[in-house]
Amino acid sequence: MYSIKQSEADFLLSSYRYELPPERIAQHPGERGASRLLVLDRETGKRIHSHFSHLLEYLPKGTLLIANNSRVVPARMIGQRPSGGKMEFLLLTPMPLLEQHGEGDGWHCAEADGLIKPAKNARIGDHLVFGDDLRVEVLAKGEFGRHRVRLHWTGDIRALFESRGHLPLPPYIKREDTKDDRGTYQTVYARDDKAGSVAAPTAGLHFTPELRAQMASEGVEWAEVTLHVGYGTFSPVRCEDIREHVMHEEFVEVPQATVDAIGKAKAEGRPVIAVGTTSARTLEGVAGAHGGELTAHQGWINCFIWPGYRFHVLDGLITNFHLPESTLLMLVSALTGRERMLETYTEAVKMEYRFYLLEDQQPVTREARMWEALFLILAIAAALVVLRLAKKAGLDIMPCG
C-alpha cells in the first residue's frame, strides 16, 4: 500500500482552490492526441513541458494501462409537460441496468433516476412527453433536480435516445452540443455493448489508434474496466470538512482478465497505471471493498479518495485537469500531495494550458519498491499524469522539450 502524508489543511475544502481564468477553459476540442504534456519531478520540483504524443517516452516498458471502455449515451432529452411547458430530462441510470417490463400494445416501462429541469415544474404524477413513443412519469422528487421516474416507451429505448437525445456536456462547457461532439466526446476504444455513461471518461479522449499501436509495439500492455460515468462526477463538495462529503455511487465492472493482467504485472514488478479517474476509482473502489484485494466484480461502489488515502492497486494515473474544490482534484492530490499538485496547476495556468476535458492531460504514479523518482505529466487537452521512473530497472527515460 502507498499513501501521501497528510495535514489538517488537506481536510478543508478551501485548500483545493486555485485561480483559473475563464478563457483557459476549453469550449471546443482540439485535435485528438495533439495535447501538451507537463512532466514534474516531485523530488526536485523540476517541470518539463512536452506533448501527449510523446507519452510513450515516459512509460517504462511493460507498463500496464487500465482504461474505462464505457460508451457515452446522448442521455439528455428535450420535451414538454402535458400543458405545453418545455422540460428537459437527463437519464442517470445506466441504460444496461434498466429493468424493462412489458405493458402491452408494444409499450415497455422501467424505473430510473434522472435530472429534470426546471425541477420546480415537475410534480409527482406528471407525465412528461418526449414524442409519441416516450413518456417520463414522475414518481418522487429528490435533491438538486434529481427525480425517481418511470420511463414508458415503444420500440428500442437506446435507439430512441440515440436518434433524439443530446450529449449532456459538462456544466463548464457553455454551449449546446453538436453532431461533431458525438465523435469527439467518445474514446476510440469505447465499446458499443458498454453504452451507459452520461459523461465521457475524458482522460482517454487523447489516445489515438496510432498511439495505441505504437505503445503495443513497445511492450506497453492494455486492459479494461467499465465504469458508467454519471452526472455525480460533476457534483460539488458542499461541506468545508471534506470528510463529511457523501460520494455518489457508481456502477462498475472488473473482468477476471483484467484482474489476472494486474496480478501478473505486479508479480513481475511492472507499473499499473489507470487511464483516468474513473478507472482509478474502479480499481481502488473494488479493492477497498474486498479488504485491499482486487477481484472480479460487477456492482456499485462508493470511492472517495483524498490525501492520506492508502492506494491498493494503482502505480500511476493519466487524468485531466480538474475543477477547483472538486473530488477529482482531491483524488490526484492524494497521489502527489496537495501543495505540489496546486503548484503544478498554477504553472499550467501561467503556461496557458487549456483546462478540463477538451484540451490538456497529465500522468500520475505512486511509489513502489522499484521506483525512485516521481514524475507528474500534464497535457494541453486537459489531462494529468504522474509517473515514477524505474532507475533500479535500468530504464533511462529522457524528457523531451
GROMACS .gro file of C-alpha atoms in nm:
model
  401
    1MET     CA    1   0.000   0.000   0.000
    2TYR     CA    2   0.103   0.363  -0.052
    3SER     CA    3  -0.015   0.699   0.078
    4ILE     CA    4   0.099   1.062   0.090
    5LYS     CA    5   0.148   1.218   0.436
    6GLN     CA    6  -0.148   1.445   0.511
    7SER     CA    7  -0.201   1.765   0.709
    8GLU     CA    8  -0.510   1.920   0.869
    9ALA     CA    9  -0.533   2.160   0.572
   10ASP     CA   10  -0.592   1.862   0.343
   11PHE     CA   11  -0.933   1.815   0.507
   12LEU     CA   12  -1.052   2.168   0.418
   13LEU     CA   13  -1.247   2.234   0.100
   14SER     CA   14  -1.096   2.581   0.074
   15SER     CA   15  -0.750   2.423   0.049
   16TYR     CA   16  -0.837   2.298  -0.301
   17ARG     CA   17  -0.896   2.638  -0.459
   18TYR     CA   18  -0.687   2.782  -0.739
   19GLU     CA   19  -0.731   3.071  -0.978
   20LEU     CA   20  -0.849   2.970  -1.324
   21PRO     CA   21  -0.932   3.244  -1.578
   22PRO     CA   22  -1.249   3.159  -1.778
   23GLU     CA   23  -1.059   3.184  -2.107
   24ARG     CA   24  -0.844   2.886  -2.003
   25ILE     CA   25  -1.147   2.654  -2.006
   26ALA     CA   26  -1.162   2.484  -2.346
   27GLN     CA   27  -1.504   2.507  -2.512
   28HIS     CA   28  -1.424   2.315  -2.830
   29PRO     CA   29  -1.200   2.012  -2.882
   30GLY     CA   30  -0.855   2.029  -3.031
   31GLU     CA   31  -0.703   1.760  -3.250
   32ARG     CA   32  -0.713   1.421  -3.077
   33GLY     CA   33  -0.369   1.334  -2.943
   34ALA     CA   34  -0.221   1.680  -3.004
   35SER     CA   35  -0.221   1.798  -2.642
   36ARG     CA   36   0.079   1.922  -2.449
   37LEU     CA   37   0.234   1.731  -2.161
   38LEU     CA   38   0.399   1.863  -1.845
   39VAL     CA   39   0.647   1.647  -1.655
   40LEU     CA   40   0.709   1.717  -1.286
   41ASP     CA   41   0.986   1.557  -1.084
   42ARG     CA   42   0.830   1.551  -0.736
   43GLU     CA   43   1.162   1.521  -0.556
   44THR     CA   44   1.342   1.811  -0.727
   45GLY     CA   45   1.038   2.017  -0.830
   46LYS     CA   46   1.166   2.032  -1.189
   47ARG     CA   47   0.894   2.063  -1.454
   48ILE     CA   48   0.932   1.981  -1.822
   49HIS     CA   49   0.676   2.072  -2.089
   50SER     CA   50   0.624   1.813  -2.361
   51HIS     CA   51   0.342   1.672  -2.577
   52PHE     CA   52   0.099   1.387  -2.523
   53SER     CA   53   0.217   1.221  -2.842
   54HIS     CA   54   0.546   1.166  -2.655
   55LEU     CA   55   0.378   0.987  -2.366
   56LEU     CA   56   0.549   0.661  -2.458
   57GLU     CA   57   0.886   0.816  -2.369
   58TYR     CA   58   0.772   0.837  -2.005
   59LEU     CA   59   0.620   0.491  -1.975
   60PRO     CA   60   0.857   0.213  -1.869
   61LYS     CA   61   0.848  -0.088  -2.099
   62GLY     CA   62   0.593  -0.337  -1.974
   63THR     CA   63   0.364  -0.072  -1.824
   64LEU     CA   64   0.005  -0.195  -1.791
   65LEU     CA   65  -0.256   0.070  -1.872
   66ILE     CA   66  -0.611   0.023  -1.743
   67ALA     CA   67  -0.881   0.211  -1.938
   68ASN     CA   68  -1.256   0.263  -1.894
   69ASN     CA   69  -1.439   0.126  -2.200
   70SER     CA   70  -1.781   0.275  -2.120
   71ARG     CA   71  -1.957   0.449  -2.409
   72VAL     CA   72  -2.135   0.784  -2.375
   73VAL     CA   73  -2.509   0.787  -2.446
   74PRO     CA   74  -2.691   1.103  -2.566
   75ALA     CA   75  -2.899   1.086  -2.250
   76ARG     CA   76  -3.044   1.439  -2.244
   77MET     CA   77  -3.395   1.469  -2.390
   78ILE     CA   78  -3.596   1.784  -2.455
   79GLY     CA   79  -3.974   1.759  -2.429
   80GLN     CA   80  -4.269   1.918  -2.258
   81ARG     CA   81  -4.530   1.892  -1.987
   82PRO     CA   82  -4.882   1.795  -2.092
   83SER     CA   83  -4.969   2.165  -2.054
   84GLY     CA   84  -4.703   2.253  -2.311
   85GLY     CA   85  -4.418   2.396  -2.100
   86LYS     CA   86  -4.064   2.300  -2.207
   87MET     CA   87  -3.892   2.036  -1.991
   88GLU     CA   88  -3.554   1.861  -2.002
   89PHE     CA   89  -3.474   1.513  -1.876
   90LEU     CA   90  -3.131   1.356  -1.823
   91LEU     CA   91  -3.127   0.980  -1.772
   92LEU     CA   92  -2.889   0.894  -1.487
   93THR     CA   93  -2.945   0.519  -1.455
   94PRO     CA   94  -2.702   0.339  -1.689
   95MET     CA   95  -2.908   0.206  -1.978
   96PRO     CA   96  -2.780  -0.154  -1.942
   97LEU     CA   97  -2.922  -0.156  -1.586
   98LEU     CA   98  -3.281  -0.066  -1.678
   99GLU     CA   99  -3.516  -0.347  -1.572
  100GLN     CA  100  -3.768  -0.348  -1.854
  101HIS     CA  101  -4.126  -0.472  -1.819
  102GLY     CA  102  -4.393  -0.511  -2.083
  103GLU     CA  103  -4.710  -0.302  -2.059
  104GLY     CA  104  -4.898  -0.438  -2.361
  105ASP     CA  105  -4.960  -0.300  -2.710
  106GLY     CA  106  -4.586  -0.275  -2.771
  107TRP     CA  107  -4.518  -0.049  -2.472
  108HIS     CA  108  -4.243  -0.107  -2.214
  109CYS     CA  109  -4.160   0.055  -1.882
  110ALA     CA  110  -3.869   0.077  -1.641
  111GLU     CA  111  -3.794   0.277  -1.327
  112ALA     CA  112  -3.487   0.501  -1.334
  113ASP     CA  113  -3.320   0.802  -1.179
  114GLY     CA  114  -3.285   1.126  -1.372
  115LEU     CA  115  -3.245   1.501  -1.358
  116ILE     CA  116  -3.546   1.714  -1.455
  117LYS     CA  117  -3.517   2.080  -1.550
  118PRO     CA  118  -3.681   2.302  -1.438
  119ALA     CA  119  -3.728   2.086  -1.128
  120LYS     CA  120  -3.987   2.319  -0.975
  121ASN     CA  121  -4.223   2.249  -1.267
  122ALA     CA  122  -4.216   1.872  -1.220
  123ARG     CA  123  -4.487   1.739  -0.991
  124ILE     CA  124  -4.532   1.383  -0.868
  125GLY     CA  125  -4.766   1.207  -1.108
  126ASP     CA  126  -4.678   1.427  -1.406
  127HIS     CA  127  -4.619   1.256  -1.740
  128LEU     CA  128  -4.355   1.447  -1.936
  129VAL     CA  129  -4.380   1.395  -2.312
  130PHE     CA  130  -4.078   1.339  -2.538
  131GLY     CA  131  -4.258   1.239  -2.856
  132ASP     CA  132  -4.533   0.990  -2.929
  133ASP     CA  133  -4.315   0.697  -2.823
  134LEU     CA  134  -4.155   0.815  -2.497
  135ARG     CA  135  -4.304   0.947  -2.171
  136VAL     CA  136  -4.144   1.008  -1.833
  137GLU     CA  137  -4.367   0.963  -1.528
  138VAL     CA  138  -4.250   1.149  -1.215
  139LEU     CA  139  -4.256   0.917  -0.911
  140ALA     CA  140  -4.057   1.104  -0.643
  141LYS     CA  141  -3.855   1.423  -0.601
  142GLY     CA  142  -3.501   1.432  -0.467
  143GLU     CA  143  -3.237   1.697  -0.408
  144PHE     CA  144  -3.076   1.922  -0.670
  145GLY     CA  145  -3.317   1.830  -0.950
  146ARG     CA  146  -3.283   1.455  -0.909
  147HIS     CA  147  -3.605   1.254  -0.951
  148ARG     CA  148  -3.721   0.894  -0.944
  149VAL     CA  149  -3.917   0.829  -1.262
  150ARG     CA  150  -4.079   0.556  -1.467
  151LEU     CA  151  -3.998   0.551  -1.838
  152HIS     CA  152  -4.272   0.443  -2.080
  153TRP     CA  153  -4.175   0.377  -2.444
  154THR     CA  154  -4.234   0.180  -2.758
  155GLY     CA  155  -3.961   0.031  -2.974
  156ASP     CA  156  -3.596   0.020  -2.861
  157ILE     CA  157  -3.512   0.253  -2.573
  158ARG     CA  158  -3.150   0.304  -2.671
  159ALA     CA  159  -3.245   0.377  -3.032
  160LEU     CA  160  -3.485   0.647  -2.909
  161PHE     CA  161  -3.210   0.822  -2.714
  162GLU     CA  162  -2.952   0.779  -2.991
  163SER     CA  163  -3.182   0.933  -3.253
  164ARG     CA  164  -3.335   1.211  -3.043
  165GLY     CA  165  -3.111   1.271  -2.745
  166HIS     CA  166  -2.840   1.528  -2.683
  167LEU     CA  167  -2.497   1.474  -2.530
  168PRO     CA  168  -2.502   1.620  -2.176
  169LEU     CA  169  -2.185   1.829  -2.194
  170PRO     CA  170  -2.034   1.921  -1.854
  171PRO     CA  171  -2.162   2.242  -1.692
  172TYR     CA  172  -1.836   2.429  -1.759
  173ILE     CA  173  -1.892   2.393  -2.136
  174LYS     CA  174  -2.105   2.697  -2.215
  175ARG     CA  175  -2.255   2.587  -2.546
  176GLU     CA  176  -2.502   2.339  -2.688
  177ASP     CA  177  -2.385   2.002  -2.813
  178THR     CA  178  -2.329   1.949  -3.186
  179LYS     CA  179  -2.325   1.646  -3.416
  180ASP     CA  180  -1.943   1.657  -3.411
  181ASP     CA  181  -1.946   1.603  -3.034
  182ARG     CA  182  -2.081   1.252  -3.091
  183GLY     CA  183  -1.736   1.158  -3.223
  184THR     CA  184  -1.501   1.386  -3.033
  185TYR     CA  185  -1.668   1.322  -2.695
  186GLN     CA  186  -1.610   0.947  -2.726
  187THR     CA  187  -1.290   0.748  -2.673
  188VAL     CA  188  -1.165   0.547  -2.970
  189TYR     CA  189  -1.188   0.230  -2.760
  190ALA     CA  190  -1.543   0.279  -2.620
  191ARG     CA  191  -1.741  -0.044  -2.661
  192ASP     CA  192  -2.088  -0.043  -2.809
  193ASP     CA  193  -2.204  -0.307  -2.561
  194LYS     CA  194  -2.090  -0.082  -2.274
  195ALA     CA  195  -2.309   0.218  -2.363
  196GLY     CA  196  -2.419   0.370  -2.032
  197SER     CA  197  -2.226   0.687  -1.945
  198VAL     CA  198  -2.370   1.038  -1.945
  199ALA     CA  199  -2.019   1.186  -1.950
  200ALA     CA  200  -1.701   1.072  -2.120
  201PRO     CA  201  -1.407   0.921  -1.931
  202THR     CA  202  -1.217   1.219  -2.063
  203ALA     CA  203  -0.854   1.120  -1.998
  204GLY     CA  204  -0.894   0.860  -2.272
  205LEU     CA  205  -1.002   1.115  -2.532
  206HIS     CA  206  -0.638   1.189  -2.615
  207PHE     CA  207  -0.546   0.837  -2.722
  208THR     CA  208  -0.543   0.766  -3.095
  209PRO     CA  209  -0.535   0.428  -3.268
  210GLU     CA  210  -0.185   0.512  -3.386
  211LEU     CA  211  -0.058   0.585  -3.035
  212ARG     CA  212  -0.214   0.266  -2.902
  213ALA     CA  213  -0.048   0.062  -3.177
  214GLN     CA  214   0.285   0.230  -3.108
  215MET     CA  215   0.258   0.156  -2.736
  216ALA     CA  216   0.171  -0.207  -2.801
  217SER     CA  217   0.474  -0.247  -3.026
  218GLU     CA  218   0.695  -0.110  -2.746
  219GLY     CA  219   0.561  -0.353  -2.486
  220VAL     CA  220   0.300  -0.134  -2.314
  221GLU     CA  221   0.006  -0.358  -2.222
  222TRP     CA  222  -0.364  -0.266  -2.216
  223ALA     CA  223  -0.659  -0.394  -2.011
  224GLU     CA  224  -1.006  -0.253  -1.949
  225VAL     CA  225  -1.268  -0.195  -1.684
  226THR     CA  226  -1.613  -0.040  -1.708
  227LEU     CA  227  -1.749   0.249  -1.503
  228HIS     CA  228  -2.066   0.415  -1.630
  229VAL     CA  229  -1.993   0.782  -1.563
  230GLY     CA  230  -2.286   0.961  -1.403
  231TYR     CA  231  -2.358   1.328  -1.354
  232GLY     CA  232  -2.248   1.289  -0.994
  233THR     CA  233  -1.890   1.319  -1.113
  234PHE     CA  234  -1.962   1.695  -1.152
  235SER     CA  235  -2.143   1.729  -0.818
  236PRO     CA  236  -1.975   1.994  -0.599
  237VAL     CA  237  -1.850   1.930  -0.248
  238ARG     CA  238  -2.080   2.135  -0.024
  239CYS     CA  239  -1.912   2.091   0.316
  240GLU     CA  240  -1.595   2.266   0.436
  241ASP     CA  241  -1.466   1.947   0.600
  242ILE     CA  242  -1.432   1.715   0.300
  243ARG     CA  243  -1.452   1.409   0.527
  244GLU     CA  244  -1.825   1.484   0.561
  245HIS     CA  245  -1.883   1.464   0.184
  246VAL     CA  246  -2.100   1.176   0.066
  247MET     CA  247  -1.964   1.038  -0.260
  248HIS     CA  248  -2.210   0.927  -0.529
  249GLU     CA  249  -2.238   0.557  -0.613
  250GLU     CA  250  -2.112   0.429  -0.948
  251PHE     CA  251  -2.172   0.102  -1.131
  252VAL     CA  252  -1.853  -0.078  -1.231
  253GLU     CA  253  -1.732  -0.399  -1.389
  254VAL     CA  254  -1.387  -0.551  -1.342
  255PRO     CA  255  -1.346  -0.866  -1.556
  256GLN     CA  256  -1.132  -1.157  -1.445
  257ALA     CA  257  -0.898  -1.099  -1.741
  258THR     CA  258  -0.813  -0.753  -1.605
  259VAL     CA  259  -0.759  -0.891  -1.253
  260ASP     CA  260  -0.522  -1.152  -1.397
  261ALA     CA  261  -0.332  -0.893  -1.605
  262ILE     CA  262  -0.284  -0.671  -1.298
  263GLY     CA  263  -0.175  -0.965  -1.084
  264LYS     CA  264   0.082  -1.068  -1.344
  265ALA     CA  265   0.217  -0.713  -1.377
  266LYS     CA  266   0.252  -0.678  -1.001
  267ALA     CA  267   0.429  -1.013  -0.974
  268GLU     CA  268   0.676  -0.904  -1.242
  269GLY     CA  269   0.735  -0.560  -1.090
  270ARG     CA  270   0.570  -0.371  -1.375
  271PRO     CA  271   0.369  -0.050  -1.306
  272VAL     CA  272  -0.011  -0.043  -1.328
  273ILE     CA  273  -0.136   0.296  -1.447
  274ALA     CA  274  -0.504   0.393  -1.471
  275VAL     CA  275  -0.626   0.599  -1.766
  276GLY     CA  276  -0.850   0.850  -1.592
  277THR     CA  277  -1.004   0.896  -1.251
  278THR     CA  278  -1.293   0.665  -1.343
  279SER     CA  279  -1.054   0.374  -1.394
  280ALA     CA  280  -0.874   0.473  -1.074
  281ARG     CA  281  -1.196   0.474  -0.869
  282THR     CA  282  -1.297   0.141  -1.021
  283LEU     CA  283  -0.974  -0.034  -0.924
  284GLU     CA  284  -0.940   0.124  -0.581
  285GLY     CA  285  -1.311   0.104  -0.502
  286VAL     CA  286  -1.333  -0.267  -0.580
  287ALA     CA  287  -1.010  -0.347  -0.397
  288GLY     CA  288  -1.123  -0.142  -0.098
  289ALA     CA  289  -1.449  -0.334  -0.084
  290HIS     CA  290  -1.259  -0.664  -0.069
  291GLY     CA  291  -1.006  -0.592   0.203
  292GLY     CA  292  -0.746  -0.443  -0.033
  293GLU     CA  293  -0.755  -0.738  -0.273
  294LEU     CA  294  -0.864  -0.677  -0.633
  295THR     CA  295  -1.118  -0.932  -0.752
  296ALA     CA  296  -1.356  -0.968  -1.046
  297HIS     CA  297  -1.658  -0.756  -0.965
  298GLN     CA  298  -1.985  -0.625  -1.106
  299GLY     CA  299  -2.186  -0.385  -0.894
  300TRP     CA  300  -2.199  -0.046  -0.724
  301ILE     CA  301  -1.907   0.122  -0.548
  302ASN     CA  302  -1.862   0.440  -0.347
  303CYS     CA  303  -1.500   0.551  -0.364
  304PHE     CA  304  -1.384   0.891  -0.235
  305ILE     CA  305  -1.006   0.946  -0.243
  306TRP     CA  306  -0.823   1.239  -0.082
  307PRO     CA  307  -0.469   1.295   0.055
  308GLY     CA  308  -0.385   1.028   0.308
  309TYR     CA  309  -0.574   0.758   0.120
  310ARG     CA  310  -0.388   0.425   0.104
  311PHE     CA  311  -0.369   0.302  -0.255
  312HIS     CA  312  -0.414  -0.072  -0.306
  313VAL     CA  313  -0.368  -0.113  -0.682
  314LEU     CA  314  -0.252   0.199  -0.862
  315ASP     CA  315   0.105   0.279  -0.953
  316GLY     CA  316   0.000   0.569  -1.173
  317LEU     CA  317  -0.276   0.775  -1.330
  318ILE     CA  318  -0.349   0.961  -1.652
  319THR     CA  319  -0.617   1.223  -1.594
  320ASN     CA  320  -0.747   1.568  -1.692
  321PHE     CA  321  -0.703   1.897  -1.510
  322HIS     CA  322  -0.997   1.931  -1.275
  323LEU     CA  323  -1.225   2.193  -1.124
  324PRO     CA  324  -1.123   2.377  -0.808
  325GLU     CA  325  -1.265   2.215  -0.493
  326SER     CA  326  -1.369   1.901  -0.684
  327THR     CA  327  -1.340   1.542  -0.563
  328LEU     CA  328  -1.127   1.474  -0.873
  329LEU     CA  329  -0.869   1.735  -0.770
  330MET     CA  330  -0.863   1.574  -0.426
  331LEU     CA  331  -0.802   1.233  -0.584
  332VAL     CA  332  -0.499   1.344  -0.786
  333SER     CA  333  -0.367   1.533  -0.483
  334ALA     CA  334  -0.367   1.202  -0.296
  335LEU     CA  335  -0.104   1.076  -0.540
  336THR     CA  336   0.127   1.377  -0.533
  337GLY     CA  337   0.044   1.583  -0.228
  338ARG     CA  338  -0.197   1.876  -0.240
  339GLU     CA  339   0.058   2.157  -0.238
  340ARG     CA  340   0.264   2.003  -0.517
  341MET     CA  341  -0.046   1.950  -0.726
  342LEU     CA  342  -0.171   2.307  -0.679
  343GLU     CA  343   0.176   2.442  -0.766
  344THR     CA  344   0.163   2.243  -1.088
  345TYR     CA  345  -0.186   2.370  -1.169
  346THR     CA  346  -0.068   2.729  -1.112
  347GLU     CA  347   0.219   2.679  -1.355
  348ALA     CA  348  -0.014   2.520  -1.610
  349VAL     CA  349  -0.239   2.828  -1.593
  350LYS     CA  350   0.061   3.058  -1.643
  351MET     CA  351   0.175   2.848  -1.940
  352GLU     CA  352  -0.176   2.886  -2.088
  353TYR     CA  353  -0.270   2.522  -2.085
  354ARG     CA  354  -0.632   2.463  -2.180
  355PHE     CA  355  -0.823   2.305  -1.894
  356TYR     CA  356  -1.079   2.029  -1.844
  357LEU     CA  357  -1.196   1.764  -2.081
  358LEU     CA  358  -1.122   1.915  -2.421
  359GLU     CA  359  -0.764   2.018  -2.411
  360ASP     CA  360  -0.481   1.908  -2.177
  361GLN     CA  361  -0.351   1.593  -1.999
  362GLN     CA  362  -0.135   1.474  -1.706
  363PRO     CA  363   0.003   1.128  -1.571
  364VAL     CA  364   0.044   1.030  -1.201
  365THR     CA  365   0.208   0.731  -1.028
  366ARG     CA  366   0.268   0.629  -0.669
  367GLU     CA  367   0.584   0.490  -0.509
  368ALA     CA  368   0.664   0.121  -0.531
  369ARG     CA  369   0.972  -0.085  -0.448
  370MET     CA  370   1.127  -0.038  -0.792
  371TRP     CA  371   1.059   0.335  -0.823
  372GLU     CA  372   1.300   0.606  -0.712
  373ALA     CA  373   1.166   0.923  -0.878
  374LEU     CA  374   0.816   1.059  -0.929
  375PHE     CA  375   0.719   1.249  -1.242
  376LEU     CA  376   0.400   1.442  -1.300
  377ILE     CA  377   0.287   1.469  -1.660
  378LEU     CA  378   0.025   1.713  -1.783
  379ALA     CA  379  -0.108   1.772  -2.137
  380ILE     CA  380  -0.287   2.052  -2.323
  381ALA     CA  381  -0.603   1.862  -2.378
  382ALA     CA  382  -0.690   1.863  -2.010
  383ALA     CA  383  -0.529   1.556  -1.858
  384LEU     CA  384  -0.281   1.482  -1.582
  385VAL     CA  385  -0.031   1.201  -1.537
  386VAL     CA  386   0.219   1.141  -1.255
  387LEU     CA  387   0.485   0.880  -1.330
  388ARG     CA  388   0.770   0.726  -1.134
  389LEU     CA  389   1.082   0.626  -1.326
  390ALA     CA  390   1.234   0.285  -1.267
  391LYS     CA  391   1.603   0.353  -1.222
  392LYS     CA  392   1.655   0.021  -1.048
  393ALA     CA  393   1.504  -0.147  -1.354
  394GLY     CA  394   1.774   0.015  -1.567
  395LEU     CA  395   1.535   0.247  -1.750
  396ASP     CA  396   1.690   0.562  -1.894
  397ILE     CA  397   1.398   0.794  -1.969
  398MET     CA  398   1.486   1.124  -2.137
  399PRO     CA  399   1.222   1.402  -2.124
  400CYS     CA  400   1.158   1.598  -2.441
  401GLY     CA  401   1.126   1.974  -2.462
   0.00000   0.00000   0.00000
